[in-house]
Short mmCIF file of C-alpha atoms in Angstrom, two decimals:
data_model
loop_
_atom_site.label_atom_id
_atom_site.label_comp_id
_atom_site.label_asym_id
_atom_site.label_seq_id
_atom_site.Cartn_x
_atom_site.Cartn_y
_atom_site.Cartn_z
CA UNK A 142 77.42 35.67 -107.57
CA UNK A 143 76.41 33.51 -104.62
CA UNK A 144 78.70 34.45 -101.73
CA UNK A 145 77.18 32.31 -98.96
CA UNK A 146 74.43 29.75 -98.41
CA UNK A 147 72.57 27.86 -95.72
CA UNK A 148 70.81 24.57 -96.47
CA UNK A 149 68.42 23.04 -93.92
CA UNK A 150 66.54 19.75 -94.11
CA UNK A 151 67.66 18.80 -97.63
CA UNK A 152 68.62 15.12 -97.92
CA UNK A 153 71.53 14.53 -95.52
CA UNK A 154 72.09 18.23 -94.83
CA UNK A 155 70.20 18.98 -91.61
CA UNK A 156 71.63 22.46 -91.18
CA UNK A 157 74.70 23.34 -93.22
CA UNK A 158 76.05 26.86 -93.49
CA UNK A 159 78.79 27.77 -95.96
CA UNK A 160 79.77 31.37 -95.15
CA UNK A 161 82.16 31.89 -98.04
CA UNK A 162 81.71 30.94 -101.68
CA UNK A 163 84.11 32.30 -104.29
CA UNK A 164 83.89 32.84 -108.03
CA UNK A 165 85.49 29.38 -108.28
CA UNK A 166 84.82 27.09 -105.32
CA UNK A 167 85.90 23.48 -104.90
CA UNK A 168 84.00 21.26 -102.45
CA UNK A 169 85.81 18.33 -100.84
CA UNK A 170 85.19 15.77 -98.13
CA UNK A 171 84.68 12.06 -97.56
CA UNK A 172 82.19 9.90 -99.44
CA UNK A 173 78.54 10.43 -98.52
CA UNK A 174 79.23 13.68 -96.66
CA UNK A 175 76.91 15.73 -98.86
CA UNK A 176 79.05 17.35 -101.56
CA UNK A 177 76.67 16.47 -104.38
CA UNK A 178 73.67 17.42 -102.23
CA UNK A 179 75.07 20.94 -101.82
CA UNK A 180 75.28 21.58 -105.55
CA UNK A 181 71.89 19.91 -106.11
CA UNK A 182 70.30 22.24 -103.56
CA UNK A 183 71.87 25.35 -105.10
CA UNK A 184 70.90 24.31 -108.61
CA UNK A 185 67.34 23.50 -107.50
CA UNK A 186 67.10 26.99 -106.01
CA UNK A 187 67.98 28.55 -109.37
CA UNK A 188 65.88 26.01 -111.29
CA UNK A 189 62.73 26.73 -109.31
CA UNK A 190 60.51 27.44 -112.35
CA UNK A 191 61.14 23.97 -113.79
CA UNK A 192 58.52 21.28 -112.98
CA UNK A 193 61.37 18.73 -113.16
CA UNK A 194 63.54 20.55 -110.61
CA UNK A 195 63.11 17.65 -108.14
CA UNK A 196 62.76 14.60 -110.38
CA UNK A 197 65.72 15.45 -112.62
CA UNK A 198 68.05 14.97 -109.63
CA UNK A 199 67.28 11.26 -109.61
CA UNK A 200 68.20 10.93 -113.27
CA UNK A 201 71.52 12.62 -112.61
CA UNK A 202 72.19 9.99 -109.94
CA UNK A 203 71.45 7.13 -112.33
CA UNK A 204 67.77 6.47 -111.56
CA UNK A 205 66.19 6.17 -115.00
CA UNK A 206 62.53 5.58 -114.03
CA UNK A 207 60.42 6.73 -111.12
CA UNK A 208 56.85 5.82 -110.06
CA UNK A 209 54.52 8.83 -110.28
CA UNK A 210 53.68 8.84 -106.58
CA UNK A 211 54.40 11.64 -104.09
CA UNK A 212 56.30 9.32 -101.75
CA UNK A 213 58.66 8.34 -104.58
CA UNK A 214 59.09 11.79 -106.13
CA UNK A 215 59.01 14.09 -103.10
CA UNK A 216 60.04 12.21 -99.95
CA UNK A 217 63.71 11.49 -100.90
CA UNK A 218 64.65 15.19 -100.87
CA UNK A 219 63.63 15.58 -97.20
CA UNK A 220 66.00 14.74 -94.36
CA UNK A 221 65.50 11.09 -93.29
CA UNK A 222 62.75 10.77 -95.93
CA UNK A 223 60.55 12.62 -93.42
CA UNK A 224 57.96 14.76 -95.27
CA UNK A 225 56.83 16.38 -92.01
CA UNK A 226 60.12 18.29 -91.92
CA UNK A 227 60.88 21.44 -93.91
CA UNK A 228 63.54 22.34 -96.45
CA UNK A 229 65.03 25.83 -96.53
CA UNK A 230 67.67 27.00 -98.98
CA UNK A 231 68.97 30.50 -98.26
CA UNK A 232 71.61 32.36 -100.25
CA UNK A 233 73.24 35.74 -100.43
CA UNK A 234 73.50 36.55 -104.10
CA UNK A 235 74.83 39.81 -105.52
CA UNK A 236 74.20 41.39 -102.13
CA UNK A 237 70.58 40.20 -101.93
CA UNK A 238 69.22 37.78 -99.34
CA UNK A 239 66.95 35.18 -100.96
CA UNK A 240 65.41 31.97 -99.67
CA UNK A 241 63.19 29.11 -100.79
CA UNK A 242 61.14 27.01 -98.36
CA UNK A 243 59.65 23.63 -99.33
CA UNK A 244 56.93 21.83 -97.33
CA UNK A 245 55.00 18.68 -98.13
CA UNK A 246 51.23 19.20 -98.17
CA UNK A 247 49.32 15.87 -98.19
CA UNK A 248 45.93 17.61 -98.41
CA UNK A 249 46.53 19.97 -101.32
CA UNK A 250 43.35 20.43 -103.41
CA UNK A 251 43.19 22.12 -106.78
CA UNK A 252 40.41 21.40 -109.26
CA UNK A 253 42.74 22.27 -112.16
CA UNK A 254 45.02 19.47 -111.03
CA UNK A 255 42.16 17.00 -110.98
CA UNK A 256 41.30 17.98 -114.54
CA UNK A 257 44.63 16.53 -115.65
CA UNK A 258 43.11 13.06 -115.31
CA UNK A 259 39.51 13.58 -116.41
CA UNK A 260 37.36 11.07 -118.30
CA UNK A 261 36.38 11.32 -121.96
CA UNK A 262 32.97 11.29 -123.68
CA UNK A 263 31.87 9.11 -126.63
CA UNK A 264 33.69 11.36 -129.11
CA UNK A 265 36.94 11.12 -127.19
CA UNK A 266 36.78 14.69 -125.85
CA UNK A 267 37.82 15.20 -122.23
CA UNK A 268 34.98 15.95 -119.81
CA UNK A 269 34.73 16.87 -116.14
CA UNK A 270 31.83 16.83 -113.72
CA UNK A 271 31.12 20.43 -112.80
CA UNK A 272 29.85 19.49 -109.36
CA UNK A 273 32.78 17.24 -108.58
CA UNK A 274 34.84 18.05 -105.51
CA UNK A 275 38.59 18.11 -105.94
CA UNK A 276 40.26 15.16 -104.23
CA UNK A 277 43.22 16.08 -102.01
CA UNK A 278 46.57 15.14 -103.49
CA UNK A 279 50.11 15.28 -102.20
CA UNK A 280 52.00 18.39 -103.23
CA UNK A 281 55.04 20.45 -102.41
CA UNK A 282 54.22 23.96 -101.20
CA UNK A 283 57.11 26.17 -102.26
CA UNK A 284 57.65 29.73 -101.07
CA UNK A 285 60.33 32.04 -102.45
CA UNK A 286 61.35 35.16 -100.54
CA UNK A 287 63.57 38.07 -101.47
CA UNK A 288 64.13 40.85 -98.97
CA UNK A 289 61.98 43.85 -99.85
CA UNK A 290 59.88 41.96 -102.43
CA UNK A 291 56.47 40.22 -102.20
CA UNK A 292 56.61 36.50 -101.47
CA UNK A 293 56.07 34.14 -104.39
CA UNK A 294 54.41 30.76 -103.98
CA UNK A 295 54.07 27.64 -106.08
CA UNK A 296 52.70 24.12 -105.75
CA UNK A 297 54.27 21.04 -107.31
CA UNK A 298 51.87 18.14 -107.78
CA UNK A 299 52.10 14.60 -109.16
CA UNK A 300 49.30 13.09 -111.24
CA UNK A 301 49.06 10.07 -113.51
CA UNK A 302 49.93 12.39 -116.40
CA UNK A 303 53.14 13.71 -114.87
CA UNK A 304 54.41 16.52 -112.67
CA UNK A 305 52.93 20.02 -112.73
CA UNK A 306 54.09 23.27 -111.16
CA UNK A 307 51.31 25.76 -110.43
CA UNK A 308 51.87 29.21 -109.00
CA UNK A 309 53.24 32.68 -109.48
CA UNK A 310 56.97 32.00 -109.47
CA UNK A 311 58.96 34.53 -111.43
CA UNK A 312 61.84 33.23 -113.47
CA UNK A 313 65.16 33.35 -111.65
CA UNK A 314 67.23 36.28 -112.81
CA UNK A 315 70.38 34.19 -112.36
CA UNK A 316 70.96 31.42 -114.92
CA UNK A 317 72.04 28.06 -113.57
CA UNK A 318 73.48 24.94 -115.18
CA UNK A 319 74.59 21.57 -113.82
CA UNK A 320 77.08 19.03 -115.16
CA UNK A 321 76.34 15.71 -113.40
CA UNK A 322 78.91 13.00 -112.77
CA UNK A 323 76.90 10.06 -114.13
CA UNK A 324 74.86 11.53 -116.96
CA UNK A 325 76.09 12.82 -120.31
CA UNK A 326 74.79 16.17 -121.42
CA UNK A 327 72.78 15.66 -124.61
CA UNK A 328 74.58 16.43 -127.87
CA UNK A 329 71.88 18.81 -129.11
CA UNK A 330 72.11 20.82 -125.89
CA UNK A 331 75.88 21.21 -126.33
CA UNK A 332 75.41 22.15 -129.99
CA UNK A 333 72.85 24.79 -129.02
CA UNK A 334 75.25 26.32 -126.52
CA UNK A 335 78.04 26.26 -129.08
CA UNK A 336 75.72 28.08 -131.46
CA UNK A 337 75.32 30.86 -128.90
CA UNK A 338 79.10 31.34 -128.90
CA UNK A 339 79.39 31.04 -132.66
CA UNK A 340 76.83 33.80 -133.21
CA UNK A 341 78.90 36.10 -130.97
CA UNK A 342 82.13 35.12 -132.82
CA UNK A 343 83.58 33.70 -129.60
CA UNK A 344 84.11 30.11 -130.72
CA UNK A 345 87.87 30.68 -130.87
CA UNK A 346 87.86 31.20 -127.10
CA UNK A 347 86.59 27.64 -126.76
CA UNK A 348 89.31 26.35 -129.11
CA UNK A 349 91.93 28.06 -126.94
CA UNK A 350 90.73 26.29 -123.80
CA UNK A 351 90.32 22.85 -125.42
CA UNK A 352 93.85 23.08 -126.83
CA UNK A 353 95.08 22.37 -123.30
CA UNK A 354 94.22 18.70 -123.90
CA UNK A 355 94.45 18.59 -127.71
CA UNK A 356 97.15 21.02 -128.98
CA UNK A 357 96.38 20.05 -132.61
CA UNK A 358 92.88 21.52 -132.42
CA UNK A 359 92.46 24.32 -134.97
CA UNK A 360 88.73 25.00 -135.14
CA UNK A 361 85.28 23.81 -134.11
CA UNK A 362 81.93 23.67 -135.87
CA UNK A 363 78.55 21.96 -135.59
CA UNK A 364 77.52 19.35 -138.12
CA UNK A 365 74.08 17.70 -138.28
CA UNK A 366 74.62 13.98 -138.87
CA UNK A 367 71.52 11.82 -139.06
CA UNK A 368 69.46 14.74 -137.80
CA UNK A 369 71.55 15.09 -134.61
CA UNK A 370 73.87 18.11 -134.36
CA UNK A 371 77.36 17.27 -133.11
CA UNK A 372 80.38 19.46 -132.42
CA UNK A 373 83.26 18.59 -134.73
CA UNK A 374 86.89 19.63 -134.48
CA UNK A 375 89.75 20.02 -136.95
CA UNK A 376 92.96 18.39 -135.65
CA UNK A 377 94.75 18.24 -139.01
CA UNK A 378 93.49 14.89 -140.32
CA UNK A 379 92.15 16.31 -143.57
CA UNK A 380 88.60 16.14 -142.21
CA UNK A 381 86.85 17.15 -139.02
CA UNK A 382 85.85 14.54 -136.43
CA UNK A 383 83.41 14.66 -133.49
CA UNK A 384 84.99 16.03 -130.33
CA UNK A 385 83.50 13.01 -128.54
CA UNK A 386 85.94 10.82 -130.52
CA UNK A 387 88.88 12.72 -129.01
CA UNK A 388 88.39 11.13 -125.58
CA UNK A 389 86.48 11.56 -122.35
CA UNK A 390 88.75 14.36 -121.20
CA UNK A 391 88.00 16.47 -124.27
CA UNK A 392 84.26 15.80 -123.98
CA UNK A 393 84.24 16.76 -120.30
CA UNK A 394 86.28 19.92 -120.81
CA UNK A 395 84.07 20.88 -123.75
CA UNK A 396 81.00 20.61 -121.52
CA UNK A 397 82.57 22.68 -118.75
CA UNK A 398 83.75 25.47 -121.04
CA UNK A 399 80.52 25.59 -123.03
CA UNK A 400 78.41 25.89 -119.89
CA UNK A 401 80.66 28.55 -118.38
CA UNK A 402 80.80 30.58 -121.60
CA UNK A 403 77.00 30.51 -122.02
CA UNK A 404 76.03 31.18 -118.38
CA UNK A 405 77.04 34.82 -118.14
CA UNK A 406 76.15 36.26 -114.76
CA UNK A 407 75.14 32.80 -113.55
CA UNK A 408 76.29 29.64 -111.79
CA UNK A 409 77.61 26.36 -113.17
CA UNK A 410 77.81 23.43 -110.73
CA UNK A 411 79.94 20.41 -111.61
CA UNK A 412 79.88 17.05 -109.85
CA UNK A 413 83.23 15.19 -109.76
CA UNK A 414 84.97 17.78 -111.89
CA UNK A 415 88.05 15.57 -112.39
CA UNK A 416 86.21 12.90 -114.42
CA UNK A 417 88.18 11.87 -117.50
CA UNK A 418 91.00 14.35 -116.86
CA UNK A 419 94.65 13.29 -116.44
CA UNK A 420 96.36 14.80 -113.41
CA UNK A 421 99.14 16.29 -115.56
CA UNK A 422 96.77 18.71 -117.34
CA UNK A 423 94.63 19.60 -114.32
CA UNK A 424 96.55 22.76 -113.27
CA UNK A 425 96.13 24.23 -116.76
CA UNK A 426 92.47 23.24 -116.79
CA UNK A 427 91.87 25.00 -113.48
CA UNK A 428 93.64 28.05 -114.84
CA UNK A 429 91.38 27.89 -117.90
CA UNK A 430 88.28 27.59 -115.69
CA UNK A 431 89.38 30.61 -113.67
CA UNK A 432 90.10 32.68 -116.77
CA UNK A 433 86.81 31.65 -118.41
CA UNK A 434 84.83 32.55 -115.27
CA UNK A 435 86.42 36.00 -115.28
CA UNK A 436 85.93 36.53 -119.01
CA UNK A 437 82.30 35.39 -119.06
CA UNK A 438 81.36 36.64 -115.57
CA UNK A 439 80.35 33.19 -114.37
CA UNK A 440 80.62 31.33 -111.06
CA UNK A 441 81.65 27.67 -110.76
CA UNK A 442 81.10 25.39 -107.77
CA UNK A 443 82.54 21.90 -108.24
CA UNK A 444 83.01 18.75 -106.17
CA UNK A 445 85.99 16.40 -105.93
CA UNK A 446 87.42 13.72 -103.67
CA UNK A 447 90.75 13.47 -105.51
CA UNK A 448 93.88 14.95 -103.92
CA UNK A 449 95.51 15.61 -107.31
CA UNK A 450 92.50 17.70 -108.31
CA UNK A 451 92.69 19.78 -105.13
CA UNK A 452 96.40 20.45 -105.53
CA UNK A 453 95.94 21.23 -109.22
CA UNK A 454 93.21 23.74 -108.38
CA UNK A 455 95.55 25.47 -105.95
CA UNK A 456 98.34 25.60 -108.54
CA UNK A 457 96.14 26.58 -111.47
CA UNK A 458 94.31 29.33 -109.59
CA UNK A 459 97.50 31.05 -108.42
CA UNK A 460 98.65 34.60 -109.13
CA UNK A 461 95.95 36.98 -110.31
CA UNK A 462 93.34 34.22 -110.02
CA UNK A 463 94.05 33.38 -106.36
CA UNK A 464 91.52 35.87 -104.97
CA UNK A 465 88.78 34.21 -107.01
CA UNK A 466 89.36 30.73 -105.57
CA UNK A 467 88.15 29.05 -102.41
CA UNK A 468 88.09 25.51 -101.07
CA UNK A 469 85.38 24.17 -98.75
CA UNK A 470 85.86 20.90 -96.90
CA UNK A 471 82.75 19.17 -95.59
CA UNK A 472 82.92 16.95 -92.51
CA UNK A 473 80.23 15.03 -90.64
CA UNK A 474 80.39 15.69 -86.90
CA UNK A 475 77.79 14.15 -84.58
CA UNK A 476 75.41 13.55 -87.49
CA UNK A 477 75.76 17.16 -88.66
CA UNK A 478 77.66 18.26 -91.75
CA UNK A 479 79.99 21.18 -91.12
CA UNK A 480 81.96 23.33 -93.55
CA UNK A 481 85.50 24.62 -93.18
CA UNK A 482 86.53 27.32 -95.65
CA UNK A 483 90.05 27.77 -97.01
CA UNK A 484 91.13 30.78 -98.99
CA UNK A 485 93.95 30.27 -101.49
CA UNK A 486 96.83 31.14 -99.14
CA UNK A 487 95.51 29.03 -96.26
CA UNK A 488 95.02 26.05 -98.57
CA UNK A 489 98.62 26.42 -99.76
CA UNK A 490 99.85 26.34 -96.16
CA UNK A 491 97.80 23.21 -95.45
CA UNK A 492 99.06 21.46 -98.59
CA UNK A 493 102.69 22.37 -97.82
CA UNK A 494 102.30 20.92 -94.31
CA UNK A 495 100.76 17.77 -95.86
CA UNK A 496 97.65 18.21 -93.77
CA UNK A 497 94.64 16.05 -94.64
CA UNK A 498 92.24 18.51 -96.22
CA UNK A 499 90.47 16.31 -98.76
#
């Protein structure tokens, strides 16, 4: 579990330290203060073996196409779009200190990269000139450090054929998953995660959690319709129907619970967790998230700017779950984003006093 983090030079976060992250953490604060950037940075840290770890962020923010140029792919993740600066993401995870540093290298040269865009001979086979000198290209130099272990390095480059990640990065031992606010998770990805639960005979746990919104739900299964697998539910209509037809709230809760249940020992980050959920069911949903995180040994970090969601999280994560919950409010002070941490009891005091903590 990630218990603290420090993010420097990433987008609008010049130097943000969050000293306390809980098993379930809710991030709040005003618009454009950096809530989404925090979860993007943490997910990118865990997603470091994926060549799309940078570009996929733009898709999650609604940018569907992107020119294959370093200044379009790389520069937006640096503070003030300044590639001469440096990004550092440091975390304490399961007692280990780990960090990832990202620098832009405008003169990176690698002949293997140049070979991605070679010419072809008369037969159509790709050819390269053996005496050709590699032309410098823009790249991200990425260094991963874990205390007591050799450094690992990687280079992310952009060519006319796409994005490549070259280096010796080892796969992160901590699984990570992200549920964006503006992008639906693909149906086949949800079906695959449901299959992981079904194989372990744990699909009934999912039914229990989804019954918070739809009490008529009896069972779930995957059905391939038109070659696309969808998750169907039985609500007593004499036939099963896609869960997506049961409303946005059901679809959103299904995503959350599937990702938590299939990310054992890992982290699930959720942007605008309240999307599609009515305030009246939010306390039970937060209780379900807390119980699922305990049962499947998963950590959740979510963002919100809705007061009802914050109060519901406090109510739902009460009792035995209170020690697993924390709230972090982000504020911008003198062009710096600062974090204030609230444990469950302190948040309750603030809410009772009607203090502005959103």
